[in-house]
PDB file of C-alpha atoms in Angstrom:
ATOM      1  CA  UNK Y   6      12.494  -0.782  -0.361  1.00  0.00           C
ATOM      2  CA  UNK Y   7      13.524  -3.397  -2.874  1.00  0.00           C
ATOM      3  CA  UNK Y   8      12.897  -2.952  -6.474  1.00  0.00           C
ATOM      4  CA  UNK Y   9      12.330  -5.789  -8.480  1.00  0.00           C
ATOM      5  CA  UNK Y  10      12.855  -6.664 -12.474  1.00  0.00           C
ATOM      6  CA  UNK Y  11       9.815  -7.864 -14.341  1.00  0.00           C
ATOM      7  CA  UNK Y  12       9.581  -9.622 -17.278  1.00  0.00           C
ATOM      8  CA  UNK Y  13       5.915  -8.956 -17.996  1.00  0.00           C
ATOM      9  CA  UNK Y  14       6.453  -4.924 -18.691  1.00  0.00           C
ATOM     10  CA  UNK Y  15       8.648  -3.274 -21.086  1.00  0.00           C
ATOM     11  CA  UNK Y  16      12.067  -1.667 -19.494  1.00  0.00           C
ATOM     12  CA  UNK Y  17      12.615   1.889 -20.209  1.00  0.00           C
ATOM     13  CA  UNK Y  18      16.200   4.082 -19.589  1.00  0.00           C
ATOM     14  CA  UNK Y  19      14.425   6.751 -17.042  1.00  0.00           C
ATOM     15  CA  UNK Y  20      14.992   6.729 -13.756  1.00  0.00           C
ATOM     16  CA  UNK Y  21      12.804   4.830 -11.883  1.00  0.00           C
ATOM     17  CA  UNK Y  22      11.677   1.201 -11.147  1.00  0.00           C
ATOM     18  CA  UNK Y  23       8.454  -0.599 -12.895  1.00  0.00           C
ATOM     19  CA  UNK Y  24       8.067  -2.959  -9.109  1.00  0.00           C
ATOM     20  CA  UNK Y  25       9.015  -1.637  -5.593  1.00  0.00           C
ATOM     21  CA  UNK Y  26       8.355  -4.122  -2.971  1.00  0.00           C
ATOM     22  CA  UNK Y  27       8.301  -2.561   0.777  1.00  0.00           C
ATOM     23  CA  UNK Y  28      10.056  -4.397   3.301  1.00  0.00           C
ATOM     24  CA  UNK Y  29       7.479  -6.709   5.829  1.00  0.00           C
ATOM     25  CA  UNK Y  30       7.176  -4.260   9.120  1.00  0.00           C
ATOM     26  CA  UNK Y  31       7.270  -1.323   7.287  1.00  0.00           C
ATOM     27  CA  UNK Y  32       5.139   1.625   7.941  1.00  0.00           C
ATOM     28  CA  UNK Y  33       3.986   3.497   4.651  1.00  0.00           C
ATOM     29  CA  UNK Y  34       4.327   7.745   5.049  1.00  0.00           C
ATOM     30  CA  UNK Y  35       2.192   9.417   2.531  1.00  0.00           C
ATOM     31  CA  UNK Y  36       3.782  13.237   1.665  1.00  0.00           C
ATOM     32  CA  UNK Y  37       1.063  15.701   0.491  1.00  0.00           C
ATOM     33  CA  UNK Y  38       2.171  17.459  -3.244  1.00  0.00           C
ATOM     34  CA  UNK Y  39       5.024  19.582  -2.414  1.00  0.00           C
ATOM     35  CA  UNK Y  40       5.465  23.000  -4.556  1.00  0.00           C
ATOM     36  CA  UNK Y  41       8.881  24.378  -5.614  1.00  0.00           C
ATOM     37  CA  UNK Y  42       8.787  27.071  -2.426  1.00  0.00           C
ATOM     38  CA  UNK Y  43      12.043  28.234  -0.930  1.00  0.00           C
ATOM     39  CA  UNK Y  44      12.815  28.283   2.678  1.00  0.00           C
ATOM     40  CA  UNK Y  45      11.935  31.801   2.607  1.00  0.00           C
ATOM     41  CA  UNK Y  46       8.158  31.049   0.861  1.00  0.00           C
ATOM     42  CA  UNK Y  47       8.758  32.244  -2.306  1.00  0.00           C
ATOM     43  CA  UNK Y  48       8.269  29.879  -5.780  1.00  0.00           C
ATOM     44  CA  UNK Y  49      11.685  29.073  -7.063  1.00  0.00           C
ATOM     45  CA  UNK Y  50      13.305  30.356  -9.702  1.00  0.00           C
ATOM     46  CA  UNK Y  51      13.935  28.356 -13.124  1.00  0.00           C
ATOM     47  CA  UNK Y  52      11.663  25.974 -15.397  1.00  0.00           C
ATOM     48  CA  UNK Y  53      10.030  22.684 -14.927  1.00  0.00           C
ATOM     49  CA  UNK Y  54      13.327  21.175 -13.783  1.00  0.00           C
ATOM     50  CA  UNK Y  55      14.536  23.613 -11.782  1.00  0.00           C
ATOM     51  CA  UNK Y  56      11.210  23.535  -9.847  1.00  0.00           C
ATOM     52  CA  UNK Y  57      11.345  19.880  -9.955  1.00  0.00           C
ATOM     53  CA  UNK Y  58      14.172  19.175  -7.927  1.00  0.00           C
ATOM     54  CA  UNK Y  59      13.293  22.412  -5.420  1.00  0.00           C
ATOM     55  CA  UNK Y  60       9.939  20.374  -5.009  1.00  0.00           C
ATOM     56  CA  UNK Y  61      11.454  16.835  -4.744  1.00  0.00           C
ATOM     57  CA  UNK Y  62      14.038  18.087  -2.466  1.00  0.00           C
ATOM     58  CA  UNK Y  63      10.830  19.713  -0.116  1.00  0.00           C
ATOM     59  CA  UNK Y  64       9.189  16.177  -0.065  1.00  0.00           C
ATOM     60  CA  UNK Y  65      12.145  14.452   0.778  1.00  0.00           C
ATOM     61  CA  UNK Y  66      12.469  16.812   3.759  1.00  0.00           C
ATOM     62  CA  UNK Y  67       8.798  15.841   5.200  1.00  0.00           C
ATOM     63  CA  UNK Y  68       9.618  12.351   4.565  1.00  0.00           C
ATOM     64  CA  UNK Y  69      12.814  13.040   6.420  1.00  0.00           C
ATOM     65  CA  UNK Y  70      10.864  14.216   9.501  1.00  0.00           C
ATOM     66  CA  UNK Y  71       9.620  10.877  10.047  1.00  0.00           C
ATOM     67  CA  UNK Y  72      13.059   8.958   9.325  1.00  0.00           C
ATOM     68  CA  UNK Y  73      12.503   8.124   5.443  1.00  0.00           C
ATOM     69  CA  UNK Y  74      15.938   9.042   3.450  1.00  0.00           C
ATOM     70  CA  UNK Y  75      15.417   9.079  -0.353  1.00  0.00           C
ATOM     71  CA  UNK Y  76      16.383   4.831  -0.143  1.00  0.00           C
ATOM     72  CA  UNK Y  77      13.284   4.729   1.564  1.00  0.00           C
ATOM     73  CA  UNK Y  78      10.775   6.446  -1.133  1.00  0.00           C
ATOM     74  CA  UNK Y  79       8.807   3.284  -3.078  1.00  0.00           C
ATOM     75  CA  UNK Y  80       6.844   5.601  -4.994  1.00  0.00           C
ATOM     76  CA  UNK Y  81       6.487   9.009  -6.573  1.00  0.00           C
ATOM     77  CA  UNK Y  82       4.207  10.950  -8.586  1.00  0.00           C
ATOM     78  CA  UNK Y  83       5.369  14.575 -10.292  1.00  0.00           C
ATOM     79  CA  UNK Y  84       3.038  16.724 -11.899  1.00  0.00           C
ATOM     80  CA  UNK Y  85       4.447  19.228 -14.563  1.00  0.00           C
ATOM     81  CA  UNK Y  86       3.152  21.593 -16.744  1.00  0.00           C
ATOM     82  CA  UNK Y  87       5.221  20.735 -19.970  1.00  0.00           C
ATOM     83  CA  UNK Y  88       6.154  17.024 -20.874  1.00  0.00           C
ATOM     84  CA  UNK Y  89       8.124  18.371 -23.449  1.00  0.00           C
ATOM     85  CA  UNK Y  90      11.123  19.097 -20.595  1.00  0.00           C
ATOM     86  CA  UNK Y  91      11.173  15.182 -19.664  1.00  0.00           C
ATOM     87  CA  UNK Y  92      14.665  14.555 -20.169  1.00  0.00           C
ATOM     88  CA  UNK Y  93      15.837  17.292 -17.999  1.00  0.00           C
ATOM     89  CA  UNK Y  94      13.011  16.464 -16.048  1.00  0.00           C
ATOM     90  CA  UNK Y  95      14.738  13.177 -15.234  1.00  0.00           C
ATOM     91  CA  UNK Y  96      18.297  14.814 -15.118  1.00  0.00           C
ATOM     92  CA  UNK Y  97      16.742  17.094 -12.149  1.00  0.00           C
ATOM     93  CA  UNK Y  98      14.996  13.718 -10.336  1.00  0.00           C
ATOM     94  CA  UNK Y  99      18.158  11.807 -10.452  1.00  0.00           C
ATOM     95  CA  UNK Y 100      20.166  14.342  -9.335  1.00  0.00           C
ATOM     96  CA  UNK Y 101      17.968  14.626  -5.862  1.00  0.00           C
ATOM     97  CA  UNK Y 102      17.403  10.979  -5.447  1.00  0.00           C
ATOM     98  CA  UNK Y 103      21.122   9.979  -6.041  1.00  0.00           C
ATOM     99  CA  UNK Y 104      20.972   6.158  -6.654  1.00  0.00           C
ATOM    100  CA  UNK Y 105      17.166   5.542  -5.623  1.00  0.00           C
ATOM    101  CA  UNK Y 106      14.737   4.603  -8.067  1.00  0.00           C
ATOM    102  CA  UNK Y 107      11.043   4.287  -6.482  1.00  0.00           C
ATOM    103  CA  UNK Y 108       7.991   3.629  -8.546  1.00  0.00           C
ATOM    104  CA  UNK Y 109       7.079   6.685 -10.428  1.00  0.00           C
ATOM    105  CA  UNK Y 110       4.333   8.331 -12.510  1.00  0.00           C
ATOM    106  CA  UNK Y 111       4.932  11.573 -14.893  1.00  0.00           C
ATOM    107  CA  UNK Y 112       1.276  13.513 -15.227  1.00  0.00           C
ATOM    108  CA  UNK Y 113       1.346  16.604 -17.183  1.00  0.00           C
ATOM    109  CA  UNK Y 114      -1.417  19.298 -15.614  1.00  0.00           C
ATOM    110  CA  UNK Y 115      -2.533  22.881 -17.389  1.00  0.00           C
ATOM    111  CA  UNK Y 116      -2.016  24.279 -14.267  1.00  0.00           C
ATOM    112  CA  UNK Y 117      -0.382  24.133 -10.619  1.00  0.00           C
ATOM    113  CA  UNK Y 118      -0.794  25.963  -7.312  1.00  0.00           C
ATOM    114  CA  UNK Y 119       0.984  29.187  -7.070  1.00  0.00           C
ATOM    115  CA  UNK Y 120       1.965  29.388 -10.763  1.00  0.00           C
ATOM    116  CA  UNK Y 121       4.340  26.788 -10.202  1.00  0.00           C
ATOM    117  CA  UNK Y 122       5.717  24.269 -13.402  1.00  0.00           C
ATOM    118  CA  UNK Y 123       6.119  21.200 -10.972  1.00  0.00           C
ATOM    119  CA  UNK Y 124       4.602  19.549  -8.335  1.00  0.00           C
ATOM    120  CA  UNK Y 125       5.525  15.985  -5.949  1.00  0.00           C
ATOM    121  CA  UNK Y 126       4.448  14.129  -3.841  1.00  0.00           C
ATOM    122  CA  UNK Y 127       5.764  10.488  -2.308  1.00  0.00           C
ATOM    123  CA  UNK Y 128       5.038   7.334  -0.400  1.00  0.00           C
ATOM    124  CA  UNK Y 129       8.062   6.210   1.645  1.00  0.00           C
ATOM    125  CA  UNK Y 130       8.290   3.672   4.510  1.00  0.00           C
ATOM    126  CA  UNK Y 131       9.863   3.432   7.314  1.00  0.00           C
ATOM    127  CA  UNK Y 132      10.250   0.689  10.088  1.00  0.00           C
ATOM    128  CA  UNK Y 133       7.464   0.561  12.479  1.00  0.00           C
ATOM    129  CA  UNK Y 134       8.026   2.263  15.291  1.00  0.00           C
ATOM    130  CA  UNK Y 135      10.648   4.524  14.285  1.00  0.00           C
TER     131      UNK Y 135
END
């Protein structure tokens, strides 16, 4: 994944890129949304960021299973029920992702599966073949 300055769009400070490029011979891997749910099934603890990074952390581990790391992820879409939370919002995101900064888009929703205050999902690629 490369991402790529533009001069036509505005820069902001949060964590993510305005262009992603994916690399030629790259397979795309769509993740379904991805709830805040603990290993054991239960929704996790805490507020929107808190949930966040439970649900981040659960997409990155399907992308895993078919050999996408978080370097990997171009794009990302969270849903949350309260915008107001964005800056630990982003806190919670960078923390998971490290250094990566895909694509992303921010949509607050009245409501989410399960009760839950945030929800992701990702495109990642991966070489072809792998």
């Amino acid at each position: 994944m490369t991402a790529e300055p533009t001069t036509t769009a505005a820069t902001t400070p949060a964590p993510y890129s305005p262009l992603v490029r994916c690399p030629a011979g790259a397979e795309l891997v769509f993740v379904s949304g991805q709830l805040p749910v603990t290993a054991g099934g239960q929704l996790a603890d805490g507020g929107p960021a808190a949930q966040l990074a439970v649900a981040l952390g659960n997409a990155l581990e399907v992308a895993r299973s078919a050999g996408a790391g978080p370097a990997d992820v171009v794009k990302v879409t969270v849903y949350t029920t309260d915008l107001s939370s964005m800056d630990e919002l982003n806190r919670a995101y960078t923390e998971v992702l490290g250094g990566a900064r895909p694509a992303r888009t921010t949509v607050e929703v009245s409501r989410l599966p399960r009760g839950a205050l945030a929800e992701v999902d990702l495109v990642a690629t991966v070489p072809t073949g792998r």
